CSV table of C-alpha atoms in Angstrom, one decimal:
chain,number,residue,atom,x,y,z
A,1,SER,CA,118.4,81.2,127.5
A,2,ALA,CA,119.1,84.9,127.8
A,3,ALA,CA,120.0,85.2,124.1
A,4,SER,CA,116.8,83.5,123.0
A,5,ARG,CA,114.7,85.9,125.2
A,6,GLU,CA,116.6,88.9,123.8
A,7,ARG,CA,115.9,87.7,120.2
A,8,ARG,CA,112.2,87.3,121.0
A,9,ARG,CA,112.1,90.7,122.6
A,10,SER,CA,113.8,92.3,119.6
A,11,HIS,CA,111.3,90.7,117.2
A,12,ALA,CA,108.4,91.8,119.4
A,13,LEU,CA,109.7,95.4,119.3
A,14,LEU,CA,110.0,95.3,115.5
A,15,LEU,CA,106.5,94.0,115.3
A,16,LEU,CA,105.3,96.8,117.6
A,17,ALA,CA,107.0,99.3,115.3
A,18,LEU,CA,105.4,97.7,112.2
A,19,TRP,CA,101.9,97.9,113.9
A,20,ALA,CA,102.5,101.5,114.9
A,21,LEU,CA,103.6,102.4,111.4
A,22,THR,CA,100.6,100.6,110.0
A,23,LEU,CA,98.2,102.3,112.4
A,24,LEU,CA,99.7,105.7,111.5
A,25,ALA,CA,99.0,105.0,107.8
A,26,TYR,CA,95.5,103.7,108.2
A,27,SER,CA,94.1,105.6,111.2
A,28,ASN,CA,92.5,108.3,109.1
A,29,SER,CA,90.2,105.7,107.6
A,30,PHE,CA,88.6,104.8,111.0
A,31,ARG,CA,86.1,107.6,110.6
A,32,GLY,CA,85.0,106.5,107.2
A,33,GLY,CA,81.4,105.4,106.8
A,34,LEU,CA,79.8,102.3,105.6
A,35,ILE,CA,79.7,103.1,101.9
A,36,TYR,CA,79.5,101.2,98.6
A,37,ASP,CA,79.7,97.4,99.2
A,38,SER,CA,80.2,97.9,103.0
A,39,SER,CA,76.7,99.5,103.2
A,40,ARG,CA,75.2,96.5,101.4
A,41,ALA,CA,77.1,94.0,103.5
A,42,ILE,CA,76.3,95.5,106.9
A,43,LEU,CA,73.2,97.7,106.6
A,44,ARG,CA,71.2,95.4,104.3
A,45,ASP,CA,72.0,92.0,105.7
A,46,PRO,CA,69.5,90.9,108.4
A,47,ARG,CA,71.5,87.7,109.1
A,48,ILE,CA,74.2,89.7,111.0
A,49,ARG,CA,71.8,91.5,113.4
A,50,GLU,CA,71.6,88.8,116.1
A,51,VAL,CA,73.3,85.5,117.0
A,52,THR,CA,70.7,82.8,116.4
A,53,SER,CA,70.9,79.3,114.9
A,54,ALA,CA,68.6,80.4,112.1
A,55,ASN,CA,71.0,83.2,111.2
A,56,SER,CA,73.9,80.9,111.4
A,57,GLN,CA,72.1,78.4,109.1
A,58,LEU,CA,71.3,81.2,106.6
A,59,ILE,CA,74.9,82.4,106.6
A,60,LEU,CA,76.1,78.8,106.0
A,61,THR,CA,73.6,78.1,103.2
A,62,GLN,CA,73.2,81.3,101.3
A,63,PHE,CA,75.4,83.5,99.2
A,64,TYR,CA,77.5,86.4,100.6
A,65,TRP,CA,75.2,89.1,99.3
A,66,TYR,CA,71.9,88.4,101.1
A,67,ASN,CA,69.0,87.5,98.8
A,68,SER,CA,71.1,87.7,95.7
A,69,PRO,CA,72.2,84.7,93.6
A,70,ASN,CA,75.7,86.1,93.0
A,71,GLY,CA,77.8,82.9,93.4
A,72,LEU,CA,79.9,84.3,96.2
A,73,TYR,CA,80.1,82.1,99.2
A,74,ARG,CA,82.0,83.8,102.1
A,75,PRO,CA,80.6,82.5,105.4
A,76,LEU,CA,83.6,83.4,107.5
A,77,THR,CA,83.4,87.0,106.3
A,78,THR,CA,79.7,87.2,107.1
A,79,PHE,CA,80.3,85.6,110.5
A,80,SER,CA,82.9,88.3,111.2
A,81,TYR,CA,80.3,90.9,110.4
A,82,LEU,CA,77.9,89.2,112.8
A,83,PHE,CA,80.7,89.3,115.4
A,84,ASN,CA,81.0,93.0,114.9
A,85,TYR,CA,77.3,93.8,114.7
A,86,ALA,CA,75.8,91.6,117.4
A,87,ILE,CA,78.6,90.4,119.7
A,88,LEU,CA,80.8,93.5,119.9
A,89,GLY,CA,77.7,95.7,119.6
A,90,ASP,CA,79.0,97.9,116.7
A,91,GLY,CA,75.6,97.8,114.9
A,92,THR,CA,75.7,100.4,112.2
A,93,ARG,CA,78.6,102.3,113.6
A,94,PRO,CA,81.6,101.8,111.3
A,95,ALA,CA,84.5,102.4,113.7
A,96,GLY,CA,84.5,98.9,115.1
A,97,TYR,CA,84.5,97.3,111.7
A,98,HIS,CA,87.4,99.4,110.7
A,99,TRP,CA,89.3,98.4,113.8
A,100,LEU,CA,88.7,94.7,113.2
A,101,ASN,CA,89.9,95.1,109.6
A,102,PHE,CA,93.0,96.9,110.9
A,103,GLY,CA,93.5,94.0,113.4
A,104,ILE,CA,93.3,91.4,110.7
A,105,HIS,CA,95.8,93.4,108.6
A,106,ALA,CA,98.1,93.7,111.6
A,107,VAL,CA,98.0,89.9,111.9
A,108,ASN,CA,98.8,89.6,108.2
A,109,VAL,CA,101.8,92.0,108.7
A,110,SER,CA,103.0,89.8,111.5
A,111,LEU,CA,102.7,86.6,109.4
A,112,VAL,CA,104.6,88.3,106.5
A,113,TYR,CA,107.3,89.3,109.0
A,114,LEU,CA,107.6,85.7,110.3
A,115,LEU,CA,107.6,84.3,106.9
A,116,ALA,CA,110.3,86.7,105.7
A,117,LEU,CA,112.3,86.0,108.8
A,118,LEU,CA,112.3,82.3,108.0
A,119,LEU,CA,113.1,82.8,104.3
A,120,LEU,CA,115.6,85.7,104.5
A,121,GLU,CA,117.1,84.8,107.9
A,122,GLY,CA,117.5,88.3,109.1
A,123,ALA,CA,115.3,90.7,111.1
A,124,GLY,CA,116.2,93.7,109.0
A,125,PRO,CA,115.2,92.3,105.7
A,126,ALA,CA,112.1,90.7,107.3
A,127,PHE,CA,111.1,94.1,108.7
A,128,ALA,CA,111.6,95.7,105.3
A,129,VAL,CA,109.4,93.1,103.6
A,130,ALA,CA,106.7,93.4,106.2
A,131,ALA,CA,106.8,97.2,106.1
A,132,ILE,CA,106.3,97.1,102.3
A,133,TRP,CA,103.4,94.7,102.8
A,134,SER,CA,101.9,96.8,105.5
A,135,LEU,CA,102.0,100.1,103.6
A,136,HIS,CA,101.6,99.0,100.0
A,137,PRO,CA,98.9,101.0,98.3
A,138,ILE,CA,97.4,97.9,96.7
A,139,LEU,CA,96.1,96.9,100.1
A,140,THR,CA,94.4,100.2,100.9
A,141,GLU,CA,91.0,99.1,99.7
A,142,SER,CA,91.1,95.9,101.6
A,143,VAL,CA,92.0,97.6,104.9
A,144,THR,CA,89.9,100.8,104.7
A,145,ASN,CA,86.8,99.4,103.1
A,146,VAL,CA,84.9,97.2,105.5
A,147,ALA,CA,83.8,94.9,102.6
A,148,GLY,CA,87.5,94.4,101.9
A,149,ARG,CA,87.6,92.1,105.0
A,150,ALA,CA,87.1,89.1,102.7
A,151,ASP,CA,90.5,89.8,101.1
A,152,LEU,CA,92.1,90.3,104.5
A,153,LEU,CA,90.8,87.0,105.7
A,154,ALA,CA,91.9,85.2,102.5
A,155,ALA,CA,95.4,86.7,102.8
A,156,CYS,CA,95.5,85.5,106.5
A,157,GLY,CA,94.7,82.0,105.5
A,158,VAL,CA,97.2,81.9,102.6
A,159,LEU,CA,100.0,83.5,104.7
A,160,ALA,CA,99.3,81.2,107.7
A,161,GLY,CA,99.3,78.1,105.5
A,162,LEU,CA,102.5,79.2,103.7
A,163,LEU,CA,104.2,79.8,107.0
A,164,CYS,CA,103.1,76.4,108.3
A,165,TYR,CA,104.4,74.8,105.1
A,166,VAL,CA,107.8,76.5,105.3
A,167,ARG,CA,108.2,75.6,108.9
A,168,SER,CA,107.2,72.0,108.4
A,169,ASN,CA,109.5,71.7,105.4
A,170,ALA,CA,112.4,72.8,107.5
A,171,ALA,CA,111.5,70.4,110.4
A,172,SER,CA,113.1,67.0,110.7
A,173,GLY,CA,111.2,63.8,111.5
A,174,ARG,CA,107.5,63.3,111.1
């Protein structure tokens, strides 16, 4: 119906505004280098240099920090670095990694908006909640530091799962 299309268009415009606001806040970080943990995760991990079954096997069977028994197991994060390095061709250039972090954060902002829309039943309050999530200083390290991608991916999984739960809880039938 026309009203339904207009509602979707309105939500799409609000999401675009949120993404623009978020981009404005984080765009200065795109020139940042691969420092601290990001340097170790990208520059010192040979598993992400090329897509091979051997590298995939190593990513799936070894710890996050290559050749270090640290107890962290983050294969999805390491595969995302492989995606940047070998598939997108970013190699040691940090901009692409920052853009992907921003993209994951934008997805998370969208999930927060949708979740708030379901729970608060209003576009205005949902926009406010998502804007706070988008710009809150506590997320700065996760978005601007390439190694913060693990936190962004974890948030994406939790938010998507929570959104699915809330939607299924409101549904009738099986």
